[in-house]
XYZ file of C-alpha atoms in Angstrom:
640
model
C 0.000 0.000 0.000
C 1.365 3.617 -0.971
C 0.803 6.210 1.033
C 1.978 9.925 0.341
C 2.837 11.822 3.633
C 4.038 15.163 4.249
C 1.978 16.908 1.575
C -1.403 18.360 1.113
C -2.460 16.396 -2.055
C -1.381 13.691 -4.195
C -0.829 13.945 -7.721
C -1.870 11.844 -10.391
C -1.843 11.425 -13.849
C -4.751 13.125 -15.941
C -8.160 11.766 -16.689
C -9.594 12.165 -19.929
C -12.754 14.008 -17.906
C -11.629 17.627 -16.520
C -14.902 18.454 -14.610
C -14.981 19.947 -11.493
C -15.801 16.643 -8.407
C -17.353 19.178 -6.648
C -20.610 18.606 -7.657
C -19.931 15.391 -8.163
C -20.048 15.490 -4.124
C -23.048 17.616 -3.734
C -25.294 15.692 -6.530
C -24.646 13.198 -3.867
C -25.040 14.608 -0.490
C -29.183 14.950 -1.466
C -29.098 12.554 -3.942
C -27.102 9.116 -3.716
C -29.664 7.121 -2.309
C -33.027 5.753 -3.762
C -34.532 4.775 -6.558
C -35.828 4.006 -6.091
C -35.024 2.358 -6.354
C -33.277 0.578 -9.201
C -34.006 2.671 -12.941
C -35.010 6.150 -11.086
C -32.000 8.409 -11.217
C -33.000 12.065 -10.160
C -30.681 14.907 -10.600
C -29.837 18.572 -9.600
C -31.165 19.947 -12.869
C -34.786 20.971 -12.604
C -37.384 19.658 -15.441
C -40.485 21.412 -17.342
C -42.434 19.153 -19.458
C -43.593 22.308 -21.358
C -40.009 23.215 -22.810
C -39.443 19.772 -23.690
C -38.204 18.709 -27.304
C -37.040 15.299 -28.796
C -34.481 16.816 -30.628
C -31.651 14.356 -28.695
C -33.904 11.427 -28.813
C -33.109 8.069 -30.705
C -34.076 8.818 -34.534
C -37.308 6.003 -33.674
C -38.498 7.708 -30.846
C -38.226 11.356 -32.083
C -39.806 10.312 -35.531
C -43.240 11.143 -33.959
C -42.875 14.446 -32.430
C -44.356 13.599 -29.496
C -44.530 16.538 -26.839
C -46.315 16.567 -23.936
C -47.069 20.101 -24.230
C -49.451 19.152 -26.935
C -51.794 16.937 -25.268
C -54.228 18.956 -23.305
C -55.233 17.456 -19.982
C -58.603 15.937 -19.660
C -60.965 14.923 -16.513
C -61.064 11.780 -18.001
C -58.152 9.692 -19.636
C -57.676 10.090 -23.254
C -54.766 7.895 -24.447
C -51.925 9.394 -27.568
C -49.489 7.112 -28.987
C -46.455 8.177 -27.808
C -42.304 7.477 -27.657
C -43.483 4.574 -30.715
C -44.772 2.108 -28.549
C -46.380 3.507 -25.540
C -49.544 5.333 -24.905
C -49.990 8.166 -22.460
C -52.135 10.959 -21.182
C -52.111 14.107 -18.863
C -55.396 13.594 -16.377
C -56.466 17.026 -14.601
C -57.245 15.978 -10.920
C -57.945 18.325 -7.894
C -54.579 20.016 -6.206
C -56.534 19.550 -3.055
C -58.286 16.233 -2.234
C -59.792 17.622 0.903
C -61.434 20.337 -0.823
C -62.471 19.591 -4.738
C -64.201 22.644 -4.753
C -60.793 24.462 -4.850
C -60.917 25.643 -8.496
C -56.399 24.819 -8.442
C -55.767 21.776 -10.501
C -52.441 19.453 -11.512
C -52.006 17.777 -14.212
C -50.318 14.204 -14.192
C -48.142 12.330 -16.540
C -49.459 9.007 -17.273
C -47.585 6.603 -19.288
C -49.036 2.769 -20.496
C -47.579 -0.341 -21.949
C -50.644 -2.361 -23.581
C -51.382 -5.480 -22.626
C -50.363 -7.903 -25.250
C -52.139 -11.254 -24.678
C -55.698 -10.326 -24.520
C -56.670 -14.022 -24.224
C -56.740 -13.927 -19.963
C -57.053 -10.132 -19.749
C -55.777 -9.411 -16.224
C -56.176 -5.995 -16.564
C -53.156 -2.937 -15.365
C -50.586 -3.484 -13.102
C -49.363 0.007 -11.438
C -45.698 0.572 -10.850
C -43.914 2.871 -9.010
C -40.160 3.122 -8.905
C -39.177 4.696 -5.730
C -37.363 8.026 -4.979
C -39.603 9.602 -3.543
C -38.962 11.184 -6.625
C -38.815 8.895 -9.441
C -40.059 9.454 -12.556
C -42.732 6.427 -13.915
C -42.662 7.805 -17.095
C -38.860 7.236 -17.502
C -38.876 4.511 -15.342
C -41.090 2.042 -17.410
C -40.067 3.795 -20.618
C -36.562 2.247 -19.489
C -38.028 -0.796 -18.301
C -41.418 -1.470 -18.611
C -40.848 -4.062 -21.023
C -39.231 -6.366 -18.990
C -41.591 -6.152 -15.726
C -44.140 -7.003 -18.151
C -42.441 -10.077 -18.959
C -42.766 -11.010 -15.817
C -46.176 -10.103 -14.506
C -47.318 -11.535 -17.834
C -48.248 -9.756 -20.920
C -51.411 -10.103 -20.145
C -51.378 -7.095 -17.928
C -51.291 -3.245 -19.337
C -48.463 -1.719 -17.131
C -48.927 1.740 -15.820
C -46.975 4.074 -14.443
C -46.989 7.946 -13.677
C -44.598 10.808 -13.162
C -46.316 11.549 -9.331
C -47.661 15.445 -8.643
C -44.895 17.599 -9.050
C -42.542 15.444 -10.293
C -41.190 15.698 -13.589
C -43.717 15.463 -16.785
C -46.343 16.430 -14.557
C -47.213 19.920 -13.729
C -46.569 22.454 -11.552
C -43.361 21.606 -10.616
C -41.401 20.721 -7.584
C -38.610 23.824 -8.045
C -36.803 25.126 -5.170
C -34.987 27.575 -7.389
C -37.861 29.250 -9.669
C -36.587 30.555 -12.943
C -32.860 30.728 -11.970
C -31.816 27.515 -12.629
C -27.841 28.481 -12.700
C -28.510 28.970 -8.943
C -28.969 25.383 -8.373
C -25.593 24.468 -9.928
C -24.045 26.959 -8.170
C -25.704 26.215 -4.436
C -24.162 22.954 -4.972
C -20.376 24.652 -5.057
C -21.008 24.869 -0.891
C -21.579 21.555 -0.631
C -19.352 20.628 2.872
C -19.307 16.862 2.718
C -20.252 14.294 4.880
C -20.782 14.863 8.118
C -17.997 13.311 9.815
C -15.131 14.609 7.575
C -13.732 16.694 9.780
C -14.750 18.253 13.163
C -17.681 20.881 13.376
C -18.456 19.875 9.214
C -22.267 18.759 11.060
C -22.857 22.389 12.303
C -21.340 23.628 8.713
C -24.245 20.907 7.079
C -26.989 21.905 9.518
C -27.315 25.509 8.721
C -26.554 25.072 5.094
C -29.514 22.657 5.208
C -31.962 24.912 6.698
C -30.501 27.841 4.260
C -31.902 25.729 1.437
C -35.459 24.651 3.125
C -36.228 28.040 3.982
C -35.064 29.439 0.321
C -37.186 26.234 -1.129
C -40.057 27.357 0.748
C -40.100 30.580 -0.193
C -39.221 30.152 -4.059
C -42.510 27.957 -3.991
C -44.893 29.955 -2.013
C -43.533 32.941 -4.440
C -44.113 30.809 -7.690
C -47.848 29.779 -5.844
C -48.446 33.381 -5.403
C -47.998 34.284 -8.851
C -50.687 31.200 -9.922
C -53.477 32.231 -7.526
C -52.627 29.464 -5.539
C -51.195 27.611 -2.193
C -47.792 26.766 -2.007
C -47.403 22.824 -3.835
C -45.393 21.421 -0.971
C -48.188 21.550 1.237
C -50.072 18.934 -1.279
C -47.371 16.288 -2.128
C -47.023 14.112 0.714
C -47.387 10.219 -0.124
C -51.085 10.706 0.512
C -52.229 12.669 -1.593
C -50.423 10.726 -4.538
C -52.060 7.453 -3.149
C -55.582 9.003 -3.920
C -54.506 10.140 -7.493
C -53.462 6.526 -7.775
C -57.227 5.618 -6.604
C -58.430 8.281 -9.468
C -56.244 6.652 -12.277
C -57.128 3.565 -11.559
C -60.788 4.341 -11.607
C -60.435 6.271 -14.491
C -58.966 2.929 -16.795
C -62.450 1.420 -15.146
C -60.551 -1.157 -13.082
C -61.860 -1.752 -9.677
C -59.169 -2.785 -7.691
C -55.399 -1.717 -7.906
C -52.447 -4.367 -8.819
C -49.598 -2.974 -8.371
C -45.601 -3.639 -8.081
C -43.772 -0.678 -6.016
C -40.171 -0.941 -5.316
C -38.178 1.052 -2.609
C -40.023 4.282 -1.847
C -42.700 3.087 -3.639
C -43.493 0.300 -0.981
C -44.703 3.105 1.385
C -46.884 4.616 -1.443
C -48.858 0.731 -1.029
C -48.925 0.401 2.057
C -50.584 3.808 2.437
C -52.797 2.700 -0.173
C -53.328 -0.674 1.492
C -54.292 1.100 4.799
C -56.114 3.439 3.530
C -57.971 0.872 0.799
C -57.627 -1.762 2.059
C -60.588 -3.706 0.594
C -59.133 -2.139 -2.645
C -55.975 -3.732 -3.139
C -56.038 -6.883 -5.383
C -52.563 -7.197 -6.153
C -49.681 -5.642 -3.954
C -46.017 -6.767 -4.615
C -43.969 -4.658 -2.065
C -40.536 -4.859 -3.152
C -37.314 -3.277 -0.682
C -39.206 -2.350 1.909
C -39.114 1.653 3.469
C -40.748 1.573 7.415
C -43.852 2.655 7.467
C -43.727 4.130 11.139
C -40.516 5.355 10.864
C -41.159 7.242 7.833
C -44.207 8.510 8.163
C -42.675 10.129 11.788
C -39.216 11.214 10.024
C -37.162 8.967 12.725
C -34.689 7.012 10.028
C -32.961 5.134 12.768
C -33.229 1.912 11.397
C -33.190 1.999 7.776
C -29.212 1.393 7.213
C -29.616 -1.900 9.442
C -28.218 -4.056 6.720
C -25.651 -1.761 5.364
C -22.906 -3.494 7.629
C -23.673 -7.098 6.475
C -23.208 -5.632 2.841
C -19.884 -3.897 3.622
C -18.980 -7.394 5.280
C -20.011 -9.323 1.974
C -17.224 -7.127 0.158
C -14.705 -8.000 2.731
C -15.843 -11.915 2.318
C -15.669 -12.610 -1.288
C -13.381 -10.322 -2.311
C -11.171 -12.341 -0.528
C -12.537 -15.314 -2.013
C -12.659 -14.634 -5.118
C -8.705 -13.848 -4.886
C -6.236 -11.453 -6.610
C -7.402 -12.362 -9.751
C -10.552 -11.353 -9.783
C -10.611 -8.628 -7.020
C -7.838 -6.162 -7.230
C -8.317 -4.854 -3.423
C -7.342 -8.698 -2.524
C -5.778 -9.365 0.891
C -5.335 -12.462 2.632
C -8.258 -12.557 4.922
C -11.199 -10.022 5.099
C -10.205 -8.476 7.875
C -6.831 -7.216 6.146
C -9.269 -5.640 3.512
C -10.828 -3.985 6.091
C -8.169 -2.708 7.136
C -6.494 -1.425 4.083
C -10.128 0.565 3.179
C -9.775 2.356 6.837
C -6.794 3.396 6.667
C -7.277 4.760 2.746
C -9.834 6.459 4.344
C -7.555 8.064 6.915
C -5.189 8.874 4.724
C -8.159 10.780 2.124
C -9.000 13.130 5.609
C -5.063 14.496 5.581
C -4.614 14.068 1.950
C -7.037 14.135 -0.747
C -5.664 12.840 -4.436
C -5.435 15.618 -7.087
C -6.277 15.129 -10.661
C -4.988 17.706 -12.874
C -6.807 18.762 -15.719
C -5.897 17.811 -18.836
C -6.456 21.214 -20.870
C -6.471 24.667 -19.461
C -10.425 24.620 -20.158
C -10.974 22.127 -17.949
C -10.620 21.942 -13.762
C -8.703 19.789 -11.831
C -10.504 17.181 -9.906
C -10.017 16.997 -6.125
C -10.967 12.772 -4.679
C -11.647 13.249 -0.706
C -12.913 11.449 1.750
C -16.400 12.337 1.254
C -16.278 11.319 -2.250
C -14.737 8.044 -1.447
C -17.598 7.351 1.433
C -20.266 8.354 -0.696
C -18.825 6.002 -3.472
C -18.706 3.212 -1.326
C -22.470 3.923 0.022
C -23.608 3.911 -3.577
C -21.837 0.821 -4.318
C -23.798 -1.159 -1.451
C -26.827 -0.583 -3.734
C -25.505 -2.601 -6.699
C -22.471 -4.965 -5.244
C -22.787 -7.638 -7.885
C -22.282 -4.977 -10.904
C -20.192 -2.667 -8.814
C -18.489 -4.241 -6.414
C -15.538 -5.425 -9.066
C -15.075 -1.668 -10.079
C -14.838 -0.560 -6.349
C -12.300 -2.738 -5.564
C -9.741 -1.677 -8.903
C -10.733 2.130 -7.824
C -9.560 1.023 -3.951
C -6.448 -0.028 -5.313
C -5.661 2.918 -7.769
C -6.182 4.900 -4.756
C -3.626 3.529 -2.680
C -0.744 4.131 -5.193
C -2.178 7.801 -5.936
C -4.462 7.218 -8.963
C -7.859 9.231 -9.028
C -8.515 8.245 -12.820
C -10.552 4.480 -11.827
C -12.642 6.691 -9.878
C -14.032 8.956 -12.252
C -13.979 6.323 -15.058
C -16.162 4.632 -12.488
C -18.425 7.771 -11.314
C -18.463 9.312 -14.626
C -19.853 5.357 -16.224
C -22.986 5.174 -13.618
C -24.140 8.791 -13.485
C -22.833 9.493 -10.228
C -20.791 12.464 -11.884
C -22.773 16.419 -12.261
C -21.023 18.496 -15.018
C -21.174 21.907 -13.585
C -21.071 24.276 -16.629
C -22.009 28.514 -17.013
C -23.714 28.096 -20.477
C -27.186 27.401 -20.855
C -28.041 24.818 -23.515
C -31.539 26.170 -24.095
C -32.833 29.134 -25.519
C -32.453 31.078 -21.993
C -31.493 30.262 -18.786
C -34.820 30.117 -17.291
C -35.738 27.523 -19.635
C -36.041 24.313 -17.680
C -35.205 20.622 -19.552
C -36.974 17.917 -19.409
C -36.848 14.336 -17.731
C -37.496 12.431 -20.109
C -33.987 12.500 -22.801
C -32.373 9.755 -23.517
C -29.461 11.242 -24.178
C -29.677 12.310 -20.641
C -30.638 10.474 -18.253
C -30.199 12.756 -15.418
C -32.797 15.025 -16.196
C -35.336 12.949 -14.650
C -36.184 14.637 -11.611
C -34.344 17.010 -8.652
C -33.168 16.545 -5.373
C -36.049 19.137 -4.788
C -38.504 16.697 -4.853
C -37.364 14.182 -2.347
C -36.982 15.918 0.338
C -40.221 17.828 -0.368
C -41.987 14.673 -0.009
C -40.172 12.826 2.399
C -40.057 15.739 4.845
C -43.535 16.411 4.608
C -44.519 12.931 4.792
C -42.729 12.893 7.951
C -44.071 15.982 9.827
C -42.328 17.820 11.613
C -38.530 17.435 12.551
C -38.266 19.639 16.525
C -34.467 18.588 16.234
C -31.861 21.076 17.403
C -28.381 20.915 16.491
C -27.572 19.343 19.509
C -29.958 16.858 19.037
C -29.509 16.214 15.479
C -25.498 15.485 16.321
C -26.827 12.880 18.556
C -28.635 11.040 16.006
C -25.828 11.778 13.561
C -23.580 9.802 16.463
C -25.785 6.530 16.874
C -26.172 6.716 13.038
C -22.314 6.883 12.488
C -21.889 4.386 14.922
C -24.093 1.863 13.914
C -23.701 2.248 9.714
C -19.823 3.141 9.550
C -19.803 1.484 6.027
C -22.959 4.134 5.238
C -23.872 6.361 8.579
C -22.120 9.561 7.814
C -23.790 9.982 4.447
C -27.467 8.665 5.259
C -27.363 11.593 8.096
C -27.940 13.466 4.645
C -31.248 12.353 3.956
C -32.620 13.361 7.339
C -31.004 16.680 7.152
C -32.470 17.370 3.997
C -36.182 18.300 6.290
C -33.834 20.581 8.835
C -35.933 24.233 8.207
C -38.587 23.169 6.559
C -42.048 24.702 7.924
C -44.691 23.812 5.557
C -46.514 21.091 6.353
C -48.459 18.412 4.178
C -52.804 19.445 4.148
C -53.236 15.925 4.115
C -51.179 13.454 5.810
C -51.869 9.765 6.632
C -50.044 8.272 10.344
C -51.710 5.191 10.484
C -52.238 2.670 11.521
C -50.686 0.924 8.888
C -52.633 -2.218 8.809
C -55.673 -3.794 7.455
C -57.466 -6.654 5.826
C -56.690 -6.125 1.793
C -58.927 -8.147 -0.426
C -55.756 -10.112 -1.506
C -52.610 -10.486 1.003
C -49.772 -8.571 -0.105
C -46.159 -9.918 -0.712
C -43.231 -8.517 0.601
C -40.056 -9.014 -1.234
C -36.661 -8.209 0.740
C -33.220 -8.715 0.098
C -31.259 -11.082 2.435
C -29.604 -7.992 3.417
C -30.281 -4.456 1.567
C -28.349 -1.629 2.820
C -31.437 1.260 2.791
C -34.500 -1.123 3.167
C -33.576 -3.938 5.210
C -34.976 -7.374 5.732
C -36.702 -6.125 9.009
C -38.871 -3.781 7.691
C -40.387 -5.635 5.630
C -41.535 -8.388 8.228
C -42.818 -5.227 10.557
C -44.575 -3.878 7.704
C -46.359 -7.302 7.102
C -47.407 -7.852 10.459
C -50.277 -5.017 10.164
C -51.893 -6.538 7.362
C -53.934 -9.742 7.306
C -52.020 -12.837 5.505
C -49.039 -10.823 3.995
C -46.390 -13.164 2.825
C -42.710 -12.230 3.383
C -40.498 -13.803 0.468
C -36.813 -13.336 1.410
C -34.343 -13.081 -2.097
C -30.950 -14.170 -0.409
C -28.760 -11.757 -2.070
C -27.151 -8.830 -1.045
C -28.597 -5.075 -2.215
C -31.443 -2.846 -3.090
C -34.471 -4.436 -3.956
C -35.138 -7.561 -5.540
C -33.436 -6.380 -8.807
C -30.259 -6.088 -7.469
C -29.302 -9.924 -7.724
C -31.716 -10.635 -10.244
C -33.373 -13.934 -9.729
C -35.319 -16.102 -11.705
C -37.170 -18.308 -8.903
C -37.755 -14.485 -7.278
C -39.371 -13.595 -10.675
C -41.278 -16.675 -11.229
C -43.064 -16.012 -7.694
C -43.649 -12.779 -8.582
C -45.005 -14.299 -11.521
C -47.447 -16.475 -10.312
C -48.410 -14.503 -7.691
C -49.896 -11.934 -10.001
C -51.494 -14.657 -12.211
C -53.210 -16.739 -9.893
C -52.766 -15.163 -6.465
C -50.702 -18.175 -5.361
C -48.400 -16.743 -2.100
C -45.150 -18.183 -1.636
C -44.874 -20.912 1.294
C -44.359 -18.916 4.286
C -40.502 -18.825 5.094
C -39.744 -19.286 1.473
C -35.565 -18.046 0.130
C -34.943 -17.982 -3.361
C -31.720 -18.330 -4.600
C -29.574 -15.807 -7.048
C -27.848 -16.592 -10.348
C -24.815 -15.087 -8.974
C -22.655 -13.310 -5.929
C -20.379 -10.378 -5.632
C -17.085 -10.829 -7.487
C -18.162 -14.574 -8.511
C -20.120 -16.712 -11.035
C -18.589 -15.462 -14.233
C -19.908 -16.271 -17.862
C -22.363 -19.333 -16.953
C -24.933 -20.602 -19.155
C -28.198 -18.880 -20.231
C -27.893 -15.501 -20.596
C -24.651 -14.214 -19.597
C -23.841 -14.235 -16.371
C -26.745 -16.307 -15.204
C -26.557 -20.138 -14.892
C -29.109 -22.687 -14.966
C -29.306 -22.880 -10.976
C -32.520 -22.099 -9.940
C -34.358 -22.337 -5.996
C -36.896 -21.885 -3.777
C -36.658 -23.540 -0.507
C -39.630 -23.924 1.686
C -40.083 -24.537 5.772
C -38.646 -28.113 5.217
C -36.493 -27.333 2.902
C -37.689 -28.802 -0.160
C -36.834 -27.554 -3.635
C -39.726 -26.103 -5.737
C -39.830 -27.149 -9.094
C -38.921 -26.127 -12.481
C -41.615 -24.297 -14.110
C -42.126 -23.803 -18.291
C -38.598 -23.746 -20.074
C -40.246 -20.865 -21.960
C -41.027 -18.960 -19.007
C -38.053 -19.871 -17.703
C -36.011 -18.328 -20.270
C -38.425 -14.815 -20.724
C -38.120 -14.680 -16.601
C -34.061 -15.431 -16.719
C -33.787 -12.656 -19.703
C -35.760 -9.923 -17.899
C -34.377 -10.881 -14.425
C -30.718 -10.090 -16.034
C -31.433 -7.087 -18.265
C -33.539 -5.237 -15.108
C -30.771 -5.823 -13.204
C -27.913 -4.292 -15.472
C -30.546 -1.497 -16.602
C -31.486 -0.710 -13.059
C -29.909 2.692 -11.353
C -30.372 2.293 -7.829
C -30.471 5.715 -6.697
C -26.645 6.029 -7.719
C -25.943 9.635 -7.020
C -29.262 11.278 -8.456
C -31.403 12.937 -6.023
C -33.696 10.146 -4.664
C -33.466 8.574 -1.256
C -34.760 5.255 -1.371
């Protein structure tokens, strides 16, 4: 191991990116976790449906001009053929669900893959991809094709950008028309909270600088329409009852629906709320009801250590071949990664720039934690690259890293030119040419915060939660104190806001899906979650990750399968097994990187059977391409 001592920096070659890692930090300190799951990524730049054009879209897609500025919204749903093969619709609903009278209206994006086989009509099955935050339009868009396979194709899928989130309007905007000032708020961004000493009391105020200026932007912009401030009408709830409306409005009486991450509190406040309602519920990495609906987060990083551990453990069996942070025996990897760590505190690696146009690129310690945190999401496809970025650090070389950040999104190119007509002009989510226009770090801590109520922390108080989160996460503590600090400051609360009790008798039990260990929704929550509702069925995927799709599985997808064809619930204390493990399984046969292994194991252990070779095979092929195409709330404004 090479450490440089006795200077403030160390020096490596140059990278072919010169972007400034700045924001590369703050698009993370709001944004590295969700969804979200899986395909949401959110980032800093703010979205407007209105100013949208498909000018960078594939020469297939942008072929039929469709903008969603040109569909008028309607009362009722009137579908357009849109993006080639979809069909969607903007649906006027009531800003205010506890007064319809209230003349101020939203409009949501609604976006629809058609049912296929129209021989055992099953009707829609609703998605949601997490965040809060993520956008359903670009979310099933991006992989609506595949969850199809596996609820069968004789479902519609549906999905929806929720109020103020991207194609829907008004917006979520902290930052009205100047959108520069977003970019350039990020330049302050400190870095995670236990950096350096006093960084927390740095974080806190800068944290209630931004909910106050949020809050005020928006009840400025609400002003100006006639109308109350949005953030007092996007908690959780509310979206639940537009859910009710859509649903309604296809003429289906009872909601199927797969949410994953954040979007397994959106059902189980529909679940509690409708409980006679829900035919269908697939709950899939599993958010805590009570503890997010009260804004406590203690809990949530539970798993996050048993993750961490995982990269320790087969790292070091996989051997120097294979992992290039290899020691011989865990704990030496361990080891090596803390004191890296150290060394990042005292002396952060500089990357020159390669031109004079371009800005060097500073790697600290923050950058390195929050790398690590977003690699727990994804540790099959990431965990490889984290280890060869490990060891580049250790002799000195930042370029792995932003190979690596700049790959998966995680990196936000802060640049003084505008690329529309003006400044003010907004871009859209949905560009496929950029995926990081989906959504804003705006919008999940507008929801979450409100969803929670009220946060009475004071600094002091706060640094003691910071302290037992530290303490019991180190792998991922310091940055999920962000997500809680996001509410610090924020005064507005939600009209209409739903506590509990988060239980009920649903027309059809609901199935939980949890990772063995997930490092932001972990195993636990989902069995508390279950326990309020009557015959929910806890199936446990024994991987390692966020949600389900993390480690995609074909005996997970073939429950999922038949649960939504015939109802049929797993046996209780069902594990299914994964096609492959951090750092191991290479090319196997099938599709690549999957072998032919497949396994559910009941109480007594028995093996489930084989199903359809056909099925088999569609399952397998979704199962892997969800998994690669899945983002996982790398770096891009979502939580969970």
């Amino acid at each position: 191991m090479t450490s440089k001592k006795g200077t403030t920096s160390i020096i490596t070659q140059s990278p072919s990116q010169g972007y400034s890692l700045l924001n590369f930090y703050s698009a993370f300190l709001l944004g590295t976790f969700i969804l979200t799951i899986w395909h949401y990524g959110i980032p800093s730049q703010l979205i407007s449906p209105t100013n949208f054009e498909l000018n960078n879209l594939a020469p297939s897609l942008a072929k039929t001009g469709w903008q969603w500025k040109n569909v008028e919204p309607s009362e009722s749903l009137i579908w357009h053929t849109c993006y080639s093969t979809f069909q969607c619709a903007r649906l006027s609903l009531p800003l205010d669900w506890l007064n319809t009278s209230n003349p101020s209206r939203i409009s949501l994006a609604i976006i629809k893959i058609p049912a296929t086989d129209l021989t055992n009509y099953l009707g829609p099955v609703f998605t949601n991809p997490g965040g809060p935050g993520g956008s359903g339009i670009f979310s099933l868009r991006r992989n609506g094709h595949n969850l199809q396979k596996i609820v069968g194709k004789n479902h519609d899928i549906i999905s929806f950008d929720p109020r103020g989130i991207g194609a829907s309007t008004p917006l979520i905007n902290c930052w009205g028309s100047a959108r520069q000032n977003s970019k350039i708020w990020k330049l302050s961004d400190v870095g995670v909270v236990d950096s350096h000493p006093g960084i927390l009391n740095d974080a806190y105020a800068r944290a209630s600088a931004l909910s106050k200026t949020c809050e005020d932007n928006m009840e400025r912009e609400a002003n100006a329409r006639g109308e109350e401030s949005l953030l007092k009408f996007v908690s959780t709830t509310s979206v639940a009852r537009d859910m009710l409306e859509i649903m309604r409005k296809t003429g289906t009486e009872k909601l199927r629906y797969w949410g994953f991450s954040y979007g397994t509190f959106l059902g189980g406040v529909f679940a509690a709320m409708y409980p006679d309602l829900v035919e269908r519920m697939v709950s899939d990495g599993n958010v805590n009801y009570k503890e997010w609906s009260t804004n406590t987060h203690t809990s949530f990083l539970h798993d996050s250590e048993k993750i961490m551990s995982a990269f320790y453990h087969y790292c070091h069996l996989s051997g120097p071949t294979i992992c290039a942070f290899y020691s011989s025996a865990p704990s030496q990897i361990s080891t090596r990664l803390a004191t890296l760590l150290s060394n990042l505190k005292t002396h952060p690696i500089l990357v020159p720039p390669q031109d004079p146009s371009s800005l060097p690129e500073l790697i600290t310690y923050s950058s390195l934690k929050r790398l690590i945190s977003a690699s727990l999401y994804r540790p099959i496809l990431l965990f490889p690259s984290l280890a060869t970025v490990l060891q580049a650090l250790e002799t000195g070389n930042g370029i792995p890293f932003i190979d690596l950040t700049s790959t998966y999104g995680m990196r936000e190119i802060f640049t003084c030119d505008c690329p529309h007509d003006s400044c003010s002009d907004l871009p859209s989510p949905i560009d496929d040419d950029d995926e990081d226009l989906e959504a804003t770090a705006d919008v999940s801590a507008a929801i979450m915060c409100t969803d929670g109520g009220p946060l009475p922390h004071s600094l002091s108080t706060f640094q003691t939660y910071a302290t037992y989160l530290i303490a019991s996460a180190p792998a991922a503590g310091a940055v999920g104190v962000d997500f809680k600090l996001s509410c610090v400051g924020r005064t507005i609360p939600a009209k209409w806001r739903f506590t509990g009790p988060f239980e009920g008798n649903t027309s059809h039990p609901i199935l939980y899906i949890a990772n063995a260990a997930d490092n932001v929704t972990p195993l636990v929550s989902a069995r508390r979650n279950a326990e309020g509702f009557v015959g929910a069925r806890v199936l446990v995927q024994d991987s390692f990750g966020h949600t389900s799709l993390s480690a995609g599985s074909v005996c997970t997808a073939g429950v999922v399968r038949e649960y939504f064809q015939s109802g049929r619930l797993p046996e209780v204390g069902m594990v299914c097994k994964v096609e492959r493990v951090p750092f191991g399984g290479g090319e196997m046969g099938g599709v690549e990187g999957f072998g032919e292994s497949r396994g559910v194991k009941g109480e007594e252990g028995e093996d489930v059977e084989d199903g359809d070779e056909e099925i088999d095979r569609e399952l397998r092929e979704a199962a892997w391409e969800l998994m690669i195409s899945a983002d996982m709330r790398l770096g891009r404004g979502g939580i969970w």
